[in-house]
mmCIF file of C-alpha atoms in Angstrom:
data_model
loop_
_atom_site.group_PDB
_atom_site.id
_atom_site.type_symbol
_atom_site.label_atom_id
_atom_site.label_comp_id
_atom_site.label_asym_id
_atom_site.label_seq_id
_atom_site.Cartn_x
_atom_site.Cartn_y
_atom_site.Cartn_z
ATOM 1 C CA UNK A 1 80.860 229.838 151.808
ATOM 2 C CA UNK A 2 81.688 229.013 148.193
ATOM 3 C CA UNK A 3 78.601 229.704 146.118
ATOM 4 C CA UNK A 4 79.741 229.129 142.554
ATOM 5 C CA UNK A 5 82.832 227.403 141.175
ATOM 6 C CA UNK A 6 83.304 227.519 137.448
ATOM 7 C CA UNK A 7 85.888 225.145 135.984
ATOM 8 C CA UNK A 8 88.305 227.345 134.079
ATOM 9 C CA UNK A 9 91.352 226.594 131.977
ATOM 10 C CA UNK A 10 93.476 229.075 130.082
ATOM 11 C CA UNK A 11 94.647 227.919 126.701
ATOM 12 C CA UNK A 12 98.377 227.158 126.851
ATOM 13 C CA UNK A 13 99.174 226.717 123.188
ATOM 14 C CA UNK A 14 97.920 227.722 119.797
ATOM 15 C CA UNK A 15 98.196 225.964 116.427
ATOM 16 C CA UNK A 16 97.358 229.060 114.380
ATOM 17 C CA UNK A 17 99.320 232.225 113.693
ATOM 18 C CA UNK A 18 97.452 234.023 116.479
ATOM 19 C CA UNK A 19 99.082 234.626 119.839
ATOM 20 C CA UNK A 20 96.991 234.233 122.983
ATOM 21 C CA UNK A 21 97.692 235.729 126.387
ATOM 22 C CA UNK A 22 96.315 236.999 129.670
ATOM 23 C CA UNK A 23 96.837 240.297 131.440
ATOM 24 C CA UNK A 24 98.123 240.590 134.958
ATOM 25 C CA UNK A 25 95.573 241.057 137.750
ATOM 26 C CA UNK A 26 93.815 244.321 136.921
ATOM 27 C CA UNK A 27 92.556 244.685 140.522
ATOM 28 C CA UNK A 28 95.806 243.834 142.278
ATOM 29 C CA UNK A 29 96.211 247.394 143.636
ATOM 30 C CA UNK A 30 92.709 248.841 143.580
ATOM 31 C CA UNK A 31 89.155 248.111 142.540
ATOM 32 C CA UNK A 32 89.506 250.481 139.569
ATOM 33 C CA UNK A 33 92.088 250.245 136.770
ATOM 34 C CA UNK A 34 93.194 251.718 133.424
ATOM 35 C CA UNK A 35 93.297 249.305 130.471
ATOM 36 C CA UNK A 36 96.123 251.056 128.647
ATOM 37 C CA UNK A 37 98.455 249.735 131.331
ATOM 38 C CA UNK A 38 97.245 246.134 130.940
ATOM 39 C CA UNK A 39 96.767 245.127 127.299
ATOM 40 C CA UNK A 40 99.741 244.938 124.899
ATOM 41 C CA UNK A 41 99.842 247.685 122.306
ATOM 42 C CA UNK A 42 99.306 245.304 119.381
ATOM 43 C CA UNK A 43 97.329 246.463 116.370
ATOM 44 C CA UNK A 44 94.211 244.349 115.937
ATOM 45 C CA UNK A 45 94.332 242.891 119.465
ATOM 46 C CA UNK A 46 90.954 241.607 120.674
ATOM 47 C CA UNK A 47 89.616 240.689 124.097
ATOM 48 C CA UNK A 48 88.134 237.162 124.088
ATOM 49 C CA UNK A 49 87.032 236.698 127.692
ATOM 50 C CA UNK A 50 87.299 237.970 131.271
ATOM 51 C CA UNK A 51 88.102 235.988 134.408
ATOM 52 C CA UNK A 52 86.748 237.108 137.801
ATOM 53 C CA UNK A 53 87.450 235.857 141.259
ATOM 54 C CA UNK A 54 86.425 237.649 144.447
ATOM 55 C CA UNK A 55 85.177 237.144 147.965
ATOM 56 C CA UNK A 56 82.141 239.044 149.238
ATOM 57 C CA UNK A 57 81.548 239.481 152.959
ATOM 58 C CA UNK A 58 77.923 240.416 153.813
ATOM 59 C CA UNK A 59 74.904 239.809 155.996
ATOM 60 C CA UNK A 60 72.765 236.989 154.611
ATOM 61 C CA UNK A 61 69.606 239.018 155.272
ATOM 62 C CA UNK A 62 70.768 242.030 153.290
ATOM 63 C CA UNK A 63 70.642 242.807 149.577
ATOM 64 C CA UNK A 64 73.711 243.462 147.434
ATOM 65 C CA UNK A 65 75.052 243.117 143.906
ATOM 66 C CA UNK A 66 78.579 242.970 142.566
ATOM 67 C CA UNK A 67 79.261 244.493 139.151
ATOM 68 C CA UNK A 68 82.355 244.422 136.914
ATOM 69 C CA UNK A 69 82.453 247.007 134.134
ATOM 70 C CA UNK A 70 84.621 248.640 131.462
ATOM 71 C CA UNK A 71 83.766 251.960 129.908
ATOM 72 C CA UNK A 72 83.565 252.224 126.143
ATOM 73 C CA UNK A 73 86.243 254.414 124.587
ATOM 74 C CA UNK A 74 84.860 256.813 122.007
ATOM 75 C CA UNK A 75 81.247 256.200 123.079
ATOM 76 C CA UNK A 76 78.743 256.272 125.908
ATOM 77 C CA UNK A 77 78.047 253.502 128.384
ATOM 78 C CA UNK A 78 80.017 250.321 128.866
ATOM 79 C CA UNK A 79 81.859 248.053 126.445
ATOM 80 C CA UNK A 80 81.631 245.316 129.114
ATOM 81 C CA UNK A 81 79.221 244.864 132.047
ATOM 82 C CA UNK A 82 78.734 241.857 134.322
ATOM 83 C CA UNK A 83 76.583 241.638 137.494
ATOM 84 C CA UNK A 84 76.190 239.031 140.262
ATOM 85 C CA UNK A 85 73.038 239.102 142.430
ATOM 86 C CA UNK A 86 73.708 238.428 146.149
ATOM 87 C CA UNK A 87 70.283 239.422 147.482
ATOM 88 C CA UNK A 88 69.197 237.578 150.619
ATOM 89 C CA UNK A 89 72.088 235.099 150.506
ATOM 90 C CA UNK A 90 75.220 234.897 152.618
ATOM 91 C CA UNK A 91 78.543 236.118 151.283
ATOM 92 C CA UNK A 92 81.186 233.852 149.784
ATOM 93 C CA UNK A 93 83.725 233.410 147.014
ATOM 94 C CA UNK A 94 82.856 233.289 143.346
ATOM 95 C CA UNK A 95 85.008 232.234 140.379
ATOM 96 C CA UNK A 96 83.804 232.880 136.827
ATOM 97 C CA UNK A 97 85.155 232.970 133.302
ATOM 98 C CA UNK A 98 82.952 235.091 131.075
ATOM 99 C CA UNK A 99 83.656 234.544 127.341
ATOM 100 C CA UNK A 100 82.815 237.582 125.232
ATOM 101 C CA UNK A 101 82.525 238.164 121.485
ATOM 102 C CA UNK A 102 85.876 239.225 120.025
ATOM 103 C CA UNK A 103 86.105 242.920 120.787
ATOM 104 C CA UNK A 104 88.953 245.254 119.874
ATOM 105 C CA UNK A 105 91.061 245.936 122.919
ATOM 106 C CA UNK A 106 91.361 249.634 122.128
ATOM 107 C CA UNK A 107 87.621 249.973 122.872
ATOM 108 C CA UNK A 108 88.072 248.912 126.505
ATOM 109 C CA UNK A 109 88.239 251.934 128.786
ATOM 110 C CA UNK A 110 88.710 252.174 132.541
ATOM 111 C CA UNK A 111 87.528 249.143 134.524
ATOM 112 C CA UNK A 112 85.924 248.755 137.924
ATOM 113 C CA UNK A 113 84.515 246.186 140.346
ATOM 114 C CA UNK A 114 82.122 247.450 143.002
ATOM 115 C CA UNK A 115 79.458 246.415 145.483
ATOM 116 C CA UNK A 116 76.025 248.005 145.440
ATOM 117 C CA UNK A 117 74.227 247.511 148.777
ATOM 118 C CA UNK A 118 75.542 245.564 151.750
ATOM 119 C CA UNK A 119 78.946 243.896 151.737
ATOM 120 C CA UNK A 120 82.679 244.327 151.115
ATOM 121 C CA UNK A 121 85.094 242.818 148.623
ATOM 122 C CA UNK A 122 88.434 241.056 149.163
ATOM 123 C CA UNK A 123 90.849 238.769 147.254
ATOM 124 C CA UNK A 124 89.797 240.268 143.929
ATOM 125 C CA UNK A 125 91.354 238.956 140.684
ATOM 126 C CA UNK A 126 90.387 240.300 137.269
ATOM 127 C CA UNK A 127 92.194 238.934 134.173
ATOM 128 C CA UNK A 128 91.548 239.789 130.532
ATOM 129 C CA UNK A 129 92.100 237.020 128.004
ATOM 130 C CA UNK A 130 93.217 238.392 124.607
ATOM 131 C CA UNK A 131 94.579 237.353 121.236
ATOM 132 C CA UNK A 132 96.351 239.091 118.382
ATOM 133 C CA UNK A 133 97.920 238.334 115.037
ATOM 134 C CA UNK A 134 101.560 239.504 115.053
ATOM 135 C CA UNK A 135 101.282 239.955 111.274
ATOM 136 C CA UNK A 136 98.071 241.970 111.393
ATOM 137 C CA UNK A 137 100.275 244.795 110.127
ATOM 138 C CA UNK A 138 102.784 242.938 107.920
ATOM 139 C CA UNK A 139 105.280 245.840 107.876
ATOM 140 C CA UNK A 140 105.968 245.287 111.570
ATOM 141 C CA UNK A 141 107.962 242.121 110.925
ATOM 142 C CA UNK A 142 109.925 241.014 107.799
ATOM 143 C CA UNK A 143 109.066 237.400 108.649
ATOM 144 C CA UNK A 144 105.344 238.035 108.005
ATOM 145 C CA UNK A 145 104.056 236.261 104.859
ATOM 146 C CA UNK A 146 102.756 239.495 103.266
ATOM 147 C CA UNK A 147 105.679 241.692 104.270
ATOM 148 C CA UNK A 148 107.060 242.129 100.734
ATOM 149 C CA UNK A 149 103.665 243.068 99.260
ATOM 150 C CA UNK A 150 103.004 245.508 102.094
ATOM 151 C CA UNK A 151 106.476 247.006 101.655
ATOM 152 C CA UNK A 152 105.927 247.477 97.926
ATOM 153 C CA UNK A 153 102.577 249.159 98.580
ATOM 154 C CA UNK A 154 104.226 251.451 101.138
ATOM 155 C CA UNK A 155 106.844 252.492 98.582
ATOM 156 C CA UNK A 156 104.137 253.176 96.006
ATOM 157 C CA UNK A 157 102.027 255.185 98.441
ATOM 158 C CA UNK A 158 105.022 257.312 99.397
ATOM 159 C CA UNK A 159 106.431 257.639 95.836
ATOM 160 C CA UNK A 160 109.728 256.094 96.960
ATOM 161 C CA UNK A 161 110.143 253.959 93.845
ATOM 162 C CA UNK A 162 110.390 257.042 91.620
ATOM 163 C CA UNK A 163 112.078 259.250 94.225
ATOM 164 C CA UNK A 164 114.285 256.998 96.396
ATOM 165 C CA UNK A 165 115.104 258.100 99.913
ATOM 166 C CA UNK A 166 118.082 256.302 101.458
ATOM 167 C CA UNK A 167 117.105 257.646 104.873
ATOM 168 C CA UNK A 168 113.813 255.749 104.814
ATOM 169 C CA UNK A 169 114.299 252.382 106.586
ATOM 170 C CA UNK A 170 111.595 250.718 104.497
ATOM 171 C CA UNK A 171 113.252 251.833 101.252
ATOM 172 C CA UNK A 172 116.587 250.428 102.462
ATOM 173 C CA UNK A 173 114.832 247.171 103.334
ATOM 174 C CA UNK A 174 113.380 247.031 99.807
ATOM 175 C CA UNK A 175 116.863 247.509 98.289
ATOM 176 C CA UNK A 176 118.220 244.755 100.531
ATOM 177 C CA UNK A 177 115.472 242.368 99.416
ATOM 178 C CA UNK A 178 116.176 243.120 95.748
ATOM 179 C CA UNK A 179 119.919 242.493 96.207
ATOM 180 C CA UNK A 180 119.261 239.217 98.034
ATOM 181 C CA UNK A 181 116.880 238.006 95.330
ATOM 182 C CA UNK A 182 119.354 238.975 92.590
ATOM 183 C CA UNK A 183 122.188 237.143 94.366
ATOM 184 C CA UNK A 184 119.980 234.085 94.811
ATOM 185 C CA UNK A 185 119.006 234.124 91.124
ATOM 186 C CA UNK A 186 122.650 234.413 90.025
ATOM 187 C CA UNK A 187 123.632 231.566 92.337
ATOM 188 C CA UNK A 188 120.870 229.406 90.891
ATOM 189 C CA UNK A 189 121.973 230.207 87.314
ATOM 190 C CA UNK A 190 125.596 229.355 88.173
ATOM 191 C CA UNK A 191 124.504 226.059 89.701
ATOM 192 C CA UNK A 192 122.418 225.139 86.644
ATOM 193 C CA UNK A 193 125.311 226.077 84.313
ATOM 194 C CA UNK A 194 127.702 223.911 86.322
ATOM 195 C CA UNK A 195 125.325 220.944 86.194
ATOM 196 C CA UNK A 196 124.913 221.387 82.419
ATOM 197 C CA UNK A 197 128.695 221.597 81.913
ATOM 198 C CA UNK A 198 129.265 218.432 83.940
ATOM 199 C CA UNK A 199 126.622 216.670 81.853
ATOM 200 C CA UNK A 200 128.338 217.763 78.597
ATOM 201 C CA UNK A 201 131.768 216.627 79.845
ATOM 202 C CA UNK A 202 130.375 213.231 80.699
ATOM 203 C CA UNK A 203 128.869 212.896 77.229
ATOM 204 C CA UNK A 204 132.196 213.782 75.547
ATOM 205 C CA UNK A 205 134.046 211.248 77.689
ATOM 206 C CA UNK A 206 131.569 208.559 76.687
ATOM 207 C CA UNK A 207 131.981 209.419 72.982
ATOM 208 C CA UNK A 208 135.774 209.382 73.234
ATOM 209 C CA UNK A 209 135.721 206.067 75.053
ATOM 210 C CA UNK A 210 133.659 204.511 72.224
ATOM 211 C CA UNK A 211 135.901 206.057 69.539
ATOM 212 C CA UNK A 212 138.996 204.701 71.260
ATOM 213 C CA UNK A 213 137.508 201.220 71.350
ATOM 214 C CA UNK A 214 136.755 201.374 67.613
ATOM 215 C CA UNK A 215 140.377 202.320 66.840
ATOM 216 C CA UNK A 216 141.631 199.427 68.940
ATOM 217 C CA UNK A 217 139.372 196.973 67.117
ATOM 218 C CA UNK A 218 140.601 198.232 63.687
ATOM 219 C CA UNK A 219 144.290 197.880 64.660
ATOM 220 C CA UNK A 220 145.656 194.424 63.554
ATOM 221 C CA UNK A 221 148.051 194.286 66.474
ATOM 222 C CA UNK A 222 145.223 194.990 68.872
ATOM 223 C CA UNK A 223 143.173 192.231 67.225
ATOM 224 C CA UNK A 224 146.071 189.799 67.684
ATOM 225 C CA UNK A 225 146.386 190.747 71.326
ATOM 226 C CA UNK A 226 142.668 190.265 71.836
ATOM 227 C CA UNK A 227 142.827 186.824 70.215
ATOM 228 C CA UNK A 228 145.698 185.881 72.503
ATOM 229 C CA UNK A 229 143.683 187.007 75.499
ATOM 230 C CA UNK A 230 140.715 184.948 74.348
ATOM 231 C CA UNK A 231 142.968 181.930 73.775
ATOM 232 C CA UNK A 232 144.455 182.264 77.241
ATOM 233 C CA UNK A 233 141.056 182.030 78.843
ATOM 234 C CA UNK A 234 140.513 178.363 77.918
ATOM 235 C CA UNK A 235 142.297 175.687 75.838
ATOM 236 C CA UNK A 236 140.131 174.289 73.047
ATOM 237 C CA UNK A 237 142.590 171.376 72.607
ATOM 238 C CA UNK A 238 141.178 169.840 75.766
ATOM 239 C CA UNK A 239 137.959 169.134 73.847
ATOM 240 C CA UNK A 240 139.527 167.954 70.544
ATOM 241 C CA UNK A 241 142.291 165.674 71.883
ATOM 242 C CA UNK A 242 140.106 163.346 73.896
ATOM 243 C CA UNK A 243 141.180 159.658 73.502
ATOM 244 C CA UNK A 244 138.342 157.109 73.513
ATOM 245 C CA UNK A 245 139.216 153.748 75.017
ATOM 246 C CA UNK A 246 138.949 150.758 72.633
ATOM 247 C CA UNK A 247 140.483 152.267 69.486
ATOM 248 C CA UNK A 248 138.221 152.260 66.367
ATOM 249 C CA UNK A 249 134.504 151.525 66.470
ATOM 250 C CA UNK A 250 133.546 149.613 63.220
ATOM 251 C CA UNK A 251 130.045 149.283 61.750
ATOM 252 C CA UNK A 252 128.369 146.006 62.614
ATOM 253 C CA UNK A 253 125.302 145.424 60.271
ATOM 254 C CA UNK A 254 123.158 142.321 60.663
ATOM 255 C CA UNK A 255 120.457 141.461 58.024
ATOM 256 C CA UNK A 256 117.720 138.906 58.344
ATOM 257 C CA UNK A 257 117.987 136.258 55.561
ATOM 258 C CA UNK A 258 121.593 137.126 54.899
ATOM 259 C CA UNK A 259 121.075 138.986 51.536
ATOM 260 C CA UNK A 260 119.561 142.235 50.220
ATOM 261 C CA UNK A 261 117.145 141.548 47.351
ATOM 262 C CA UNK A 262 115.887 144.059 44.723
ATOM 263 C CA UNK A 263 112.514 145.679 45.232
ATOM 264 C CA UNK A 264 110.423 144.301 42.305
ATOM 265 C CA UNK A 265 107.534 146.711 42.970
ATOM 266 C CA UNK A 266 109.885 149.635 42.933
ATOM 267 C CA UNK A 267 111.312 148.630 39.575
ATOM 268 C CA UNK A 268 107.780 148.222 38.117
ATOM 269 C CA UNK A 269 106.842 151.747 39.291
ATOM 270 C CA UNK A 270 109.998 153.114 37.771
ATOM 271 C CA UNK A 271 109.126 151.479 34.377
ATOM 272 C CA UNK A 272 105.622 152.942 34.452
ATOM 273 C CA UNK A 273 107.046 156.371 35.138
ATOM 274 C CA UNK A 274 109.263 156.133 32.055
ATOM 275 C CA UNK A 275 106.298 155.142 29.835
ATOM 276 C CA UNK A 276 104.213 158.032 31.178
ATOM 277 C CA UNK A 277 107.026 160.454 30.586
ATOM 278 C CA UNK A 278 107.451 159.200 26.990
ATOM 279 C CA UNK A 279 103.716 159.674 26.194
ATOM 280 C CA UNK A 280 103.750 163.251 27.574
ATOM 281 C CA UNK A 281 106.796 164.245 25.531
ATOM 282 C CA UNK A 282 105.282 162.770 22.312
ATOM 283 C CA UNK A 283 102.541 165.404 22.482
ATOM 284 C CA UNK A 284 105.130 168.144 21.931
ATOM 285 C CA UNK A 285 106.624 166.378 18.860
ATOM 286 C CA UNK A 286 109.758 165.163 20.683
#
């Protein structure tokens, strides 16, 4: 009989720099196992959870417990302990995922699953879910973001900057990085110099093109040629030699009354202006 079924899903991808994974079945060959044969030897690796699946065959009237443990390396007791109580219930199959606080994998010692009391185990599967940062120790991989800083610190700690050692692989890597950076800097400088030279050449060409145009404009023969070109574009005679039908248009003035008479009021005003002018001039003794 199936007593407990826990829905369980292993993560299949990760969007961080951490790598997640699962061990093979620790109990595939026996109900005891050594962890150093299961977990990868990655520095900083942590165990995040443990998956159990087993079948217990027992008398429903008897008492029994099933425990899954890992000893603690470098200490007493267990780093991990899990117990299922099967007292006074029939046997069956149980599936569980037990998440645990992140614990360094190198603290997990020998593991075991056992029955205390009545019953026997079968179809046992124990998987350890772990994660690690491949760049936890940056010197392990040149692609790690902090590799160069860690390499420099290594050289300082080992006095390899003052006393180079060509047999040291890390020193050789440092020299390679310096040569690559120098080559990249020189390439960048050459590219910038080429761009600046092309810009200067373009400026000189523009100046020469303007100077050439000025010389052409000052040359009388060039002026004559330009005038001929302008004249060839359109004929101005087409606008000046237009013939208007009807010959000459004469003025035709018609006056009411037939004659133009003098303006008497205008003459009177003119006379008054002369008298006024004469009076003003007499004041200055003229």
